[in-house]
Coordinates of C-alpha atoms and ligand atoms in Angstrom, one line a residue:
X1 CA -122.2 -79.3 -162.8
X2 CA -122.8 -77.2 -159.7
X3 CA -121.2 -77.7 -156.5
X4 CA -123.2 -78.9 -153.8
X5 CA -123.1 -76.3 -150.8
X6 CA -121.3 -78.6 -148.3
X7 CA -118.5 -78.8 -150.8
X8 CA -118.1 -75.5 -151.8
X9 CA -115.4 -74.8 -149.0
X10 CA -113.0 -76.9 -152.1
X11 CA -113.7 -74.5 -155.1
X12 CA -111.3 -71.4 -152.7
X13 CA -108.4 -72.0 -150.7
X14 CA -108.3 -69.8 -147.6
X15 CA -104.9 -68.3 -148.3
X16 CA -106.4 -66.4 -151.6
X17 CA -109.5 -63.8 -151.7
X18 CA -112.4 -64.2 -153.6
X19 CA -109.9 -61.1 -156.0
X20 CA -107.0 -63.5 -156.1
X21 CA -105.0 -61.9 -153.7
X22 CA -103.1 -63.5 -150.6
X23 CA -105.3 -63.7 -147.3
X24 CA -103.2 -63.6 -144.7
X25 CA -103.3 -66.0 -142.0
X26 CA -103.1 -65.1 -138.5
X27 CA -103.7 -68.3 -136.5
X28 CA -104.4 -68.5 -132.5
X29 CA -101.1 -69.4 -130.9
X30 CA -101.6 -72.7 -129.9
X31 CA -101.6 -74.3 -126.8
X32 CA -102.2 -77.9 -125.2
X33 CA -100.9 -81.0 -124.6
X34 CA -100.5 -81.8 -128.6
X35 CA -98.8 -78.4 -128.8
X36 CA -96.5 -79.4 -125.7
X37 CA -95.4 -82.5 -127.3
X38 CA -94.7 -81.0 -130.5
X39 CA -92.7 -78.3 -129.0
X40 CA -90.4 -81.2 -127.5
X41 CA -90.4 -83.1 -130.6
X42 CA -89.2 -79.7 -132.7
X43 CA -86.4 -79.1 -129.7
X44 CA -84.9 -82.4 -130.8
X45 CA -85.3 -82.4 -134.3
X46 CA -83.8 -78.5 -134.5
X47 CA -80.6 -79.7 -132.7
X48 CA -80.1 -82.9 -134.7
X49 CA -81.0 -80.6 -137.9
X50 CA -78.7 -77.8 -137.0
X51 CA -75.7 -79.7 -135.6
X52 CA -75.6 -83.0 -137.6
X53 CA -73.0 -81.5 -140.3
X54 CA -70.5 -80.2 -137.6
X55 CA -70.5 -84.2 -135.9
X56 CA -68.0 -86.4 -137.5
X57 CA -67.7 -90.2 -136.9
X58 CA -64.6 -91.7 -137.7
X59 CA -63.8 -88.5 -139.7
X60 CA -66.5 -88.4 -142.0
X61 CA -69.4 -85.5 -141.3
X62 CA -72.4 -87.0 -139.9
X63 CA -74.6 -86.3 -143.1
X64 CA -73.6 -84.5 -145.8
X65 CA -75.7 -84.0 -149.6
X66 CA -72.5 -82.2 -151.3
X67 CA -73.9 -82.6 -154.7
X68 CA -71.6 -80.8 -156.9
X69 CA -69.1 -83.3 -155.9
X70 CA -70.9 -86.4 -155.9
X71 CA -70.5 -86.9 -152.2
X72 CA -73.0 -88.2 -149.4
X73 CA -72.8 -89.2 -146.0
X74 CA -75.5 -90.6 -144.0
X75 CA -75.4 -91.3 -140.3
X76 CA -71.5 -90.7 -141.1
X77 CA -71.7 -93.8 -143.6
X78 CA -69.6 -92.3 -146.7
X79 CA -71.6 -92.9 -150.1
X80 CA -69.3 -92.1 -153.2
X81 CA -70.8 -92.1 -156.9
X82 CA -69.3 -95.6 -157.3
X83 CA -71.9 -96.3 -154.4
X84 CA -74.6 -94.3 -155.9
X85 CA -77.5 -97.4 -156.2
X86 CA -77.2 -97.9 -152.5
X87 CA -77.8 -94.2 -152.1
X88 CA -81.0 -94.6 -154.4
X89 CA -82.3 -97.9 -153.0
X90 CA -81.9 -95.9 -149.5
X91 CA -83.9 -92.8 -150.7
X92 CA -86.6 -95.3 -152.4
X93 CA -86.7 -97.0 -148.8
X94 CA -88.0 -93.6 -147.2
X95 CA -90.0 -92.8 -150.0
X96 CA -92.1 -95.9 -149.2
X97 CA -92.1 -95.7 -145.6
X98 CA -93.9 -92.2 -145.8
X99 CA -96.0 -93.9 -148.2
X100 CA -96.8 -96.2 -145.6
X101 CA -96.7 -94.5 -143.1
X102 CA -99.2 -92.2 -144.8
X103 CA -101.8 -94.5 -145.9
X104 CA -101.8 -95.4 -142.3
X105 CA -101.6 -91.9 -140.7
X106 CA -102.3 -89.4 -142.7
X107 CA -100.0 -86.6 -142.9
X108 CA -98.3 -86.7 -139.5
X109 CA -95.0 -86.0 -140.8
X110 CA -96.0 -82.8 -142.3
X111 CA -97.4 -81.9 -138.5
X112 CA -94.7 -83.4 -137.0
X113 CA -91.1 -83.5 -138.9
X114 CA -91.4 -81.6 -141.6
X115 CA -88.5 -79.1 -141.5
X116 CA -90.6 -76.3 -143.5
X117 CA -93.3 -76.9 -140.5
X118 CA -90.4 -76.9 -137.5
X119 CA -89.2 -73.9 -138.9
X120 CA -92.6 -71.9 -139.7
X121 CA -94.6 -72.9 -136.4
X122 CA -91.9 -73.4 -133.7
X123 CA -89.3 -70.8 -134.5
X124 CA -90.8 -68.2 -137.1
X125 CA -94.4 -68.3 -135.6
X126 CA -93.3 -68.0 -132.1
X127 CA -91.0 -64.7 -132.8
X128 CA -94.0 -63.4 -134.6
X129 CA -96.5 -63.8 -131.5
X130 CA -93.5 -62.7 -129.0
X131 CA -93.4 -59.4 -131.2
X132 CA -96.5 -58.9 -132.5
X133 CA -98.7 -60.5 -129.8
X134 CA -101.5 -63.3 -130.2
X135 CA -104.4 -63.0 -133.4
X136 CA -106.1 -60.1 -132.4
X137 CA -103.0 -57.8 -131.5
X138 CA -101.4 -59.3 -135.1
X139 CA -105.0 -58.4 -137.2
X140 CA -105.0 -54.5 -135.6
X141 CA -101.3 -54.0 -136.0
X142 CA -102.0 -55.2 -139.4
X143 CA -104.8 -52.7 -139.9
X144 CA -103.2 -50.1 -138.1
X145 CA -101.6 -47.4 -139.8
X146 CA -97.4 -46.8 -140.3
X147 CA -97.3 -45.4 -137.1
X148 CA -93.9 -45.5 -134.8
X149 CA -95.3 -48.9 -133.1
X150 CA -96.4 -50.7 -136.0
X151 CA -92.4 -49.1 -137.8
X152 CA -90.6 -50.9 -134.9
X153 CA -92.5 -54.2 -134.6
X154 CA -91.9 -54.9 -138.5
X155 CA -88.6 -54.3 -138.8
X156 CA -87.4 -55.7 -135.0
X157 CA -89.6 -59.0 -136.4
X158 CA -87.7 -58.5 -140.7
X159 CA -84.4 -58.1 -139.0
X160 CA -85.1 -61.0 -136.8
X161 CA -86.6 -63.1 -139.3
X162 CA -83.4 -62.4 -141.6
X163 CA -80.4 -63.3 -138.8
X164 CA -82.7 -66.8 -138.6
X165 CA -82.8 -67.4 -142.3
X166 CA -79.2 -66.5 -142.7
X167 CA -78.1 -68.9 -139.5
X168 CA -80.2 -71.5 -141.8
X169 CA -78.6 -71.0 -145.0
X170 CA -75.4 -71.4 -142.9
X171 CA -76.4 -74.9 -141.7
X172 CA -77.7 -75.3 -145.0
X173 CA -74.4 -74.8 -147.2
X174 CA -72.4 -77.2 -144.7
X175 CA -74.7 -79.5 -145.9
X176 CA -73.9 -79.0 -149.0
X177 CA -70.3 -78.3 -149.1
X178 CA -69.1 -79.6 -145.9
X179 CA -68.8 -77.8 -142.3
X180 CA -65.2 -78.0 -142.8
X181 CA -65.1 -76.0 -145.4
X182 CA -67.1 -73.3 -144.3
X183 CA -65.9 -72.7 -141.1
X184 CA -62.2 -72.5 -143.3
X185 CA -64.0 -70.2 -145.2
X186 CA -65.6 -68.3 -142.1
X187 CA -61.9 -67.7 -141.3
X188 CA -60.6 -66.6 -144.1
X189 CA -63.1 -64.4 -144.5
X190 CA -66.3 -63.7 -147.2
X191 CA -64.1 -61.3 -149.1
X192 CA -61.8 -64.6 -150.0
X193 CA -65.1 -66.9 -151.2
X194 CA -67.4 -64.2 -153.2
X195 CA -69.1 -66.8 -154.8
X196 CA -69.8 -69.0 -151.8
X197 CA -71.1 -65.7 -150.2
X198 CA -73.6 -65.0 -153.2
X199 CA -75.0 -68.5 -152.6
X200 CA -75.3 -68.0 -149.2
X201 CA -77.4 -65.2 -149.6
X202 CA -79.3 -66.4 -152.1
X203 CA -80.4 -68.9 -149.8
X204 CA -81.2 -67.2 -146.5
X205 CA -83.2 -64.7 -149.2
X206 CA -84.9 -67.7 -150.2
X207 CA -85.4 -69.0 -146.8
X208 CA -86.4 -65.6 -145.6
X209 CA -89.1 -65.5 -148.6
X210 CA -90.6 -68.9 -147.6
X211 CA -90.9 -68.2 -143.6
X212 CA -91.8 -64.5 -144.1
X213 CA -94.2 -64.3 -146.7
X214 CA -94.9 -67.4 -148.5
X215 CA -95.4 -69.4 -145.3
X216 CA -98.6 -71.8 -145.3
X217 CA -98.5 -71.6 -149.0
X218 CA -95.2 -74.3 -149.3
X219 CA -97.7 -76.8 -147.5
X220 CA -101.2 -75.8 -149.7
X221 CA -99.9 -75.0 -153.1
X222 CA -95.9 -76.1 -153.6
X223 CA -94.9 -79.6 -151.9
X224 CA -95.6 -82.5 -154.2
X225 CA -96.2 -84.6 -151.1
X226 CA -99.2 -82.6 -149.8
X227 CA -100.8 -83.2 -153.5
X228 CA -100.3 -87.1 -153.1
X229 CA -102.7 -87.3 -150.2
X230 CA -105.7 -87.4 -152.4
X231 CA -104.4 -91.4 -153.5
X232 CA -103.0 -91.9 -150.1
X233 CA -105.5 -91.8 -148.1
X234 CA -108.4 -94.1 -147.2
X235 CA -111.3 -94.1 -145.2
X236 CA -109.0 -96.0 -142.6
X237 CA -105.9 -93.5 -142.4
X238 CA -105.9 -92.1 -139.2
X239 CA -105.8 -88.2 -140.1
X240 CA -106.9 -84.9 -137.5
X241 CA -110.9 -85.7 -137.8
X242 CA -113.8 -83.6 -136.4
X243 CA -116.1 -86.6 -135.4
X244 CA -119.3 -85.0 -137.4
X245 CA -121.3 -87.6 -135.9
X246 CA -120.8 -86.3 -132.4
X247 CA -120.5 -83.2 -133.3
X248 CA -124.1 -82.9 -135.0
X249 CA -125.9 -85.1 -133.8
X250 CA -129.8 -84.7 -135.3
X251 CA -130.0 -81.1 -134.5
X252 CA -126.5 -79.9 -135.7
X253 CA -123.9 -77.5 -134.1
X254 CA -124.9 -75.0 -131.7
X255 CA -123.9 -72.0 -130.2
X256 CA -123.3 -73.1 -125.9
X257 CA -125.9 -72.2 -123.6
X258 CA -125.6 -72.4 -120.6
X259 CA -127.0 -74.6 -118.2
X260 CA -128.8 -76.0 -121.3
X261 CA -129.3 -80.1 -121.5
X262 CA -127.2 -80.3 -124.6
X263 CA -127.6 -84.1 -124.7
X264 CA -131.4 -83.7 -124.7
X265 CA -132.0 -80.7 -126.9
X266 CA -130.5 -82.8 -129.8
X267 CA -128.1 -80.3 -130.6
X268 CA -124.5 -81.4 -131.6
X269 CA -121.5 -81.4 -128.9
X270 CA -119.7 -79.0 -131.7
X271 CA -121.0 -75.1 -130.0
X272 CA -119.8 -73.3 -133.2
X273 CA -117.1 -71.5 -131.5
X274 CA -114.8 -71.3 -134.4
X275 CA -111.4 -71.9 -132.0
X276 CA -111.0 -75.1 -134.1
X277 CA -110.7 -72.5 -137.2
X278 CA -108.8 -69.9 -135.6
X279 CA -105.9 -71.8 -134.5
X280 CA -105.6 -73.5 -137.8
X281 CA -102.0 -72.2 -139.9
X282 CA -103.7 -73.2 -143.2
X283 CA -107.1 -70.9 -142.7
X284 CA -109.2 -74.0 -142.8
X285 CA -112.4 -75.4 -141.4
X286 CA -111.7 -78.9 -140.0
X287 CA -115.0 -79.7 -139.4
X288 CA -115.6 -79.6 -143.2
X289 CA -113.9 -83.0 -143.7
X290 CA -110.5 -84.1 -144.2
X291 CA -108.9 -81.6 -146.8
X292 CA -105.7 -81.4 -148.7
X293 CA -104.6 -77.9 -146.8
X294 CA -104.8 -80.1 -143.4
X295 CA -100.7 -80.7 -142.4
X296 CA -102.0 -82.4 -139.1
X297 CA -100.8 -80.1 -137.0
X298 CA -103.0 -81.0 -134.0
X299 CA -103.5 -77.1 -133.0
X300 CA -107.0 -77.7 -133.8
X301 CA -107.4 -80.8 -131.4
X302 CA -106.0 -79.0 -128.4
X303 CA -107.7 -76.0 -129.3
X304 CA -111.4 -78.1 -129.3
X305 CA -110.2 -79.7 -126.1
X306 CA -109.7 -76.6 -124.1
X307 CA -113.1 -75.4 -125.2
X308 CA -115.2 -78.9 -124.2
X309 CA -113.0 -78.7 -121.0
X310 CA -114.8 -75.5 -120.5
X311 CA -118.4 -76.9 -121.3
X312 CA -118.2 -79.9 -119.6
X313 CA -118.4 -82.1 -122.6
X314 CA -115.7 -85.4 -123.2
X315 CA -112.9 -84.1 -125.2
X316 CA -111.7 -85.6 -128.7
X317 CA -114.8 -84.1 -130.5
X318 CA -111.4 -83.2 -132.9
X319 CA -109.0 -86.3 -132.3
X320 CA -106.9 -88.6 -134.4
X321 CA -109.0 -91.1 -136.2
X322 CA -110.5 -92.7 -139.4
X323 CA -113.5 -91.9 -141.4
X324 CA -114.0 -95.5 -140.5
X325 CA -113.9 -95.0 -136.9
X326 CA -116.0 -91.8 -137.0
X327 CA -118.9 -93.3 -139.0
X328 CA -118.8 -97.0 -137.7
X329 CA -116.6 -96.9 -134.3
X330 CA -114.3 -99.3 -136.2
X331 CA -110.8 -100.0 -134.8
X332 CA -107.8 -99.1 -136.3
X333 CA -106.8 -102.4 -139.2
X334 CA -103.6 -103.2 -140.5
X335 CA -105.1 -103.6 -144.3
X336 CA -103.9 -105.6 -147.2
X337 CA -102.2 -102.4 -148.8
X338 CA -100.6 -101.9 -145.8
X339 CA -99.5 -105.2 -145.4
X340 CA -98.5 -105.0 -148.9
X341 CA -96.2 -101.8 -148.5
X342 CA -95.2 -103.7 -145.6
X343 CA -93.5 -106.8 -147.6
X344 CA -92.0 -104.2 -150.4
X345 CA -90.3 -101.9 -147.3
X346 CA -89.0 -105.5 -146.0
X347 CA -87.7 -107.1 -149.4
X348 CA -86.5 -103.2 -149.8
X349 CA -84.2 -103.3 -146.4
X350 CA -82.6 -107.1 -147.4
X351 CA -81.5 -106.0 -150.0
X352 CA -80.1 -102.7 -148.8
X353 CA -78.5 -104.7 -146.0
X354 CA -76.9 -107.3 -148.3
X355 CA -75.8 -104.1 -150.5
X356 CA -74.0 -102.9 -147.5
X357 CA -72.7 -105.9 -146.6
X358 CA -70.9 -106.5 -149.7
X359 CA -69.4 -102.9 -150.1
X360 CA -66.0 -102.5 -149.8
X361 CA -64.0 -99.8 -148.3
X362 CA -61.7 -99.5 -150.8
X363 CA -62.8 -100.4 -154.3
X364 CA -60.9 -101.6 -157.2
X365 CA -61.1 -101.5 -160.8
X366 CA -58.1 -103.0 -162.9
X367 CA -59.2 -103.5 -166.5
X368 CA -56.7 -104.7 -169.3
X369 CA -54.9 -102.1 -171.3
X370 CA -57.2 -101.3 -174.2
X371 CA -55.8 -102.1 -177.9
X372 CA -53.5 -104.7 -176.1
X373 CA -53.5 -108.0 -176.8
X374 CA -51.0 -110.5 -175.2
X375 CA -47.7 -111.2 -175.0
X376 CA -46.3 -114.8 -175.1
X377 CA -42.7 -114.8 -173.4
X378 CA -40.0 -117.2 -172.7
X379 CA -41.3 -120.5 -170.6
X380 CA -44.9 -120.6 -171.9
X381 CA -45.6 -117.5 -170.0
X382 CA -48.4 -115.1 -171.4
X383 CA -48.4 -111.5 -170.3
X384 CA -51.2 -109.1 -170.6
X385 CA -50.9 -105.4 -169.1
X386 CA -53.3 -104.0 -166.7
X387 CA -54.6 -101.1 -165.8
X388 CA -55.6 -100.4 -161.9
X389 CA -57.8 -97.7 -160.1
X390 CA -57.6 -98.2 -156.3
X391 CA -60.4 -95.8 -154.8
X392 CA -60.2 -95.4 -150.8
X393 CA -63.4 -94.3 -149.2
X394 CA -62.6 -94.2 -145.6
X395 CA -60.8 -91.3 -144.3
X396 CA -57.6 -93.9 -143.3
X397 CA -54.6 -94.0 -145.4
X398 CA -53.9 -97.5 -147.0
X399 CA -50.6 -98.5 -147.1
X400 CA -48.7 -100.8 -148.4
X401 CA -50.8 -101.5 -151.0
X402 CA -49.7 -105.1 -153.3
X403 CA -51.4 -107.3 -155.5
X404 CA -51.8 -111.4 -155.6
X405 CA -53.5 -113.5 -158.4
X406 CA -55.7 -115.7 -156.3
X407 CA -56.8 -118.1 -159.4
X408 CA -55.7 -119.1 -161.8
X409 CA -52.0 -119.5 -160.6
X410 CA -50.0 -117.1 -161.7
X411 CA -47.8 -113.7 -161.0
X412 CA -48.5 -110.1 -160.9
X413 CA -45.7 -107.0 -161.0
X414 CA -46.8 -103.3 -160.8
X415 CA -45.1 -100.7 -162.7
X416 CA -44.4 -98.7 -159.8
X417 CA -41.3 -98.8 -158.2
X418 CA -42.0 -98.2 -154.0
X419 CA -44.8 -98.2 -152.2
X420 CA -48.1 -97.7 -153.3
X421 CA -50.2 -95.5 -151.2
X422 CA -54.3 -94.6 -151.6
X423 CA -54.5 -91.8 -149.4
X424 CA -57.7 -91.2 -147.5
X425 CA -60.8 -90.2 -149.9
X426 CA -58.2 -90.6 -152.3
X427 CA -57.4 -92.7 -155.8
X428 CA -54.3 -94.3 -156.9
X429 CA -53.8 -95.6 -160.2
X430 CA -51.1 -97.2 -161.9
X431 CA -50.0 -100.4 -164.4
X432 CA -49.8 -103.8 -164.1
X433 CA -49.0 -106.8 -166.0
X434 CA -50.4 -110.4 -164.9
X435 CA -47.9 -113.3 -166.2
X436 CA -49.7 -117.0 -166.2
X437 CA -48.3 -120.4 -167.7
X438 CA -50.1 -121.4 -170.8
X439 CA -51.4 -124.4 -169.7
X440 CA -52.9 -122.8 -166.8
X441 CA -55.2 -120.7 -169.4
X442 CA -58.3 -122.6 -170.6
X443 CA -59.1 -120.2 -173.8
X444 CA -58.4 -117.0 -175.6
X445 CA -60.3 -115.4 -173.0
X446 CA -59.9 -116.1 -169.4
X447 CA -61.6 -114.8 -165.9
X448 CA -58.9 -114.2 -163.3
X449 CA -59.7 -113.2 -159.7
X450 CA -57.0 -110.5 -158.1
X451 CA -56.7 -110.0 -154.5
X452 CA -55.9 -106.4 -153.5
X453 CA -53.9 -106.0 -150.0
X454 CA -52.9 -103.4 -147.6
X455 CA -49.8 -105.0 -146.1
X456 CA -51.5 -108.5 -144.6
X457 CA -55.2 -106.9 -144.7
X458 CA -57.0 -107.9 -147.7
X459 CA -59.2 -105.4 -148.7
X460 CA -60.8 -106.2 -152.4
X461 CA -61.4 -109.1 -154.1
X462 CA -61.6 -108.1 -158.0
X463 CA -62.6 -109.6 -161.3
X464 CA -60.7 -109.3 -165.1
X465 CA -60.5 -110.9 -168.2
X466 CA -57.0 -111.9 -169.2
X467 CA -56.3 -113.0 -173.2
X468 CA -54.6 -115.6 -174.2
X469 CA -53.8 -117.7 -177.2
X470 CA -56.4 -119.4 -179.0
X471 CA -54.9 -122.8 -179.1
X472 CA -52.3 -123.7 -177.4
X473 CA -51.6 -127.4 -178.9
Ligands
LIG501 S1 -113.3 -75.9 -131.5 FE1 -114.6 -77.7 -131.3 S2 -116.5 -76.8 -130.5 FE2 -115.4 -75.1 -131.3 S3 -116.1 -74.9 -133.4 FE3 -114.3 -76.2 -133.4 S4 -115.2 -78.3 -133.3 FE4 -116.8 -76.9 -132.7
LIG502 S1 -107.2 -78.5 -139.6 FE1 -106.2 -78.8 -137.6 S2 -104.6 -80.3 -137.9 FE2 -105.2 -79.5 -139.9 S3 -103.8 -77.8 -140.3 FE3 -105.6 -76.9 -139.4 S4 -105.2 -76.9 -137.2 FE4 -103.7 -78.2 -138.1

């Protein structure tokens, strides 16, 4: 079946010529109060992205994804593999806020937060227009032949462009393996940590591939997220719209005359002047409908404001709103699908709260010696031998460290002679045996609860099974 003309613009995306090759992009520079407050937004989220792994609370690095060893922190909350469903529950938690947040706003976080889009419009972008000037000085020097100008731009903007991707592959790997540890290894010098250096060039080569030449392309053809917008969205998402109702009117879009009566020649408060299309980082048409290349940016908004500041016509002809809104002037509703991602994001937090709640700094396994089976000693005493993991996740030293048989009644002796220590992110493991009278036991197999203590501090309640006779009669 043929495409109807009005929806040809989704058989080609703007990045790739009619031969398959990339069409660059050289968007307006943006400007306007959207623009303004995304600027300030991108300050703060820059700092909090680039010096979050270098703040510690209470020893522990604010956030920290080292994967290789199994170890997370978020908001300086330590998260060990032991804790790993928490970590899950937590990462399902955001996955269905910017589900919901979606369905209700479109893609605001990929204008907004998104790293890749803090990265590409407010640091990248903006060296690129300092050096290179605004969209017309960028499309001649791209025409223009290798002369000395065009040899000193490019490589002032590559070299430029690498020192940034290389500062971000820094901020990346302590991340990933801990600001501690590279700034140790800062010290000591590359030569000392060959392989950490490969990696870290790997990555600002990587970074520098996205920002220099891939750029747009992350948003159109590689993140998953930008594909899930098709099931997303509704006809009552809030998105970037261009209201085609006011901007067509009977007569449709027009090129601005002046001192024309717009309102009664019919024509459409849209006067063709393509800024809208210009400014855009993905190469697309706005006024074409909502499409999946559209990251919310707002540079089309401001741009369209400017211009019906200019012709004396109300502003928001590009604005935030629904289909819904465009085509029926409804208000914005808080749906049954939203309320419904509502209730799963609350029943999703309770239980995350409970969850953290009920973890323990210092956990505890002690699980009976296997192959053992009991021991029945003098008094009607039955022994069983134990075997005890004491894993500390805070970055404090436990001392002191004993162990009391809370029910039934009974006794417990460690192996060790001294005290035992868990040091700080640290394990300590050892043998114990758990002596009860007989006629305390109710069975061959018995639950018994063991209380783990840091000098008078309890610190873990724990569960084992303890064997004893069958009969005891
Ligand atoms: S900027 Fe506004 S007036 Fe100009 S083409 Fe785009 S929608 Fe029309
Ligand atoms: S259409 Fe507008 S909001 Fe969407 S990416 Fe282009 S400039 Fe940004």
């Amino acid at each position: 079946m043929e495409t109807p003309e009005n929806e040809k613009f989704r058989d080609s995306i703007a990045t790739v010529t009619e031969e398959g090759k990339r069409a660059w992009i050289f968007p307006k520079k943006p400007s306007g109060k959207f623009y303004t407050y995304r600027k300030y937004v991108s300050y703060f989220l820059l700092t909090v992205l680039l010096v979050s792994p270098f703040i510690k609370i209470n020893g522990n690095q604010l956030m920290l994804f080292n994967v290789l060893e199994r170890r997370f922190n978020i908001l300086g909350y330590p998260f060990w593999p032991q804790d790993f469903y928490i970590f899950v529950i937590m990462m399902i938690i955001a996955v269905v806020f910017i589900i919901f947040f979606t369905a209700a706003f479109g893609r605001i976080f990929c204008g907004w937060i998104c790293p890749q889009t803090i990265f590409m419009e407010m640091v990248f972008r903006r060296v690129e227009y300092w050096i290179d000037g605004d969209r017309g000085a960028q499309i001649r020097l791209d025409k223009q032949p290798w002369n000395a100008e065009k040899i000193r731009k490019r490589v002032l903007k590559w070299v430029i462009f690498f020192l940034i991707s290389f500062i971000i592959a820094n901020v990346f790997l302590a991340y990933l393996i801990g600001s501690d540890r590279l700034l140790r290894y800062i010290g000591e010098g590359p030569m000392e940590h060959m392989s950490t250096l490969f990696s870290l060039l790997v990555f600002t080569g990587v970074f520098y591939f996205i920002f220099a030449w891939f750029r747009e392309q992350v948003c159109i053809i590689a993140c998953p997220y930008g594909r899930l917008q098709g099931v997303l969205l509704d006809n009552k998402s809030i998105v970037v719209a261009y209201d085609h109702k006011r901007g067509e009117k009977e007569k449709g879009r027009a090129k601005f005359r002046k001192n024309e009566d717009r309102e009664a020649s019919g024509k459409g408060d849209c006067i063709d002047c393509f800024q809208c299309v210009h400014v855009c980082p993905t190469g697309i048409d706005i006024r074409n409908g909502t499409q999946l290349e559209c990251i919310n940016c707002t540079a089309c908004m401001d741009a369209c404001d400017s211009i019906m500041e200019a012709v004396n016509l109300p502003k928001g002809l590009i604005r935030y709103a629904s289909e819904e809104n465009i085509e029926k002037k409804a208000k914005f509703e808080f749906t049954p699908r939203l309320k419904g991602y509502t209730a799963v994001l609350i029943i999703l937090v309770g239980v995350l709260v409970g969850l953290l709640f009920l973890r323990s700094d210092v956990e505890a396994n002690i699980l009976r010696l296997p192959g053992q089976l009991y021991e029945h000693k003098d008094n009607n005493m039955i022994s069983n031998v134990f075997t005890y993991k004491l894993l500390n996740k805070t970055t404090m030293e436990r001392r002191d460290i004993h162990f009391k048989l809370k029910s039934p009644k009974g006794e417990i002796h460690t192996v060790k002679q001294g005290e035992i220590i868990v040091p700080a992110q640290g394990l300590a493991e050892g043998t114990l045996f758990i002596e009860i009278n007989a006629s305390a036991l109710s069975g061959d197999k018995n639950k018994v609860v063991i209380e783990v203590y840091s000098g008078d501090q309890l610190i873990e309640t724990t569960r084992a099974t303890f064997l004893g006779p069958r009969s005891f009669k």
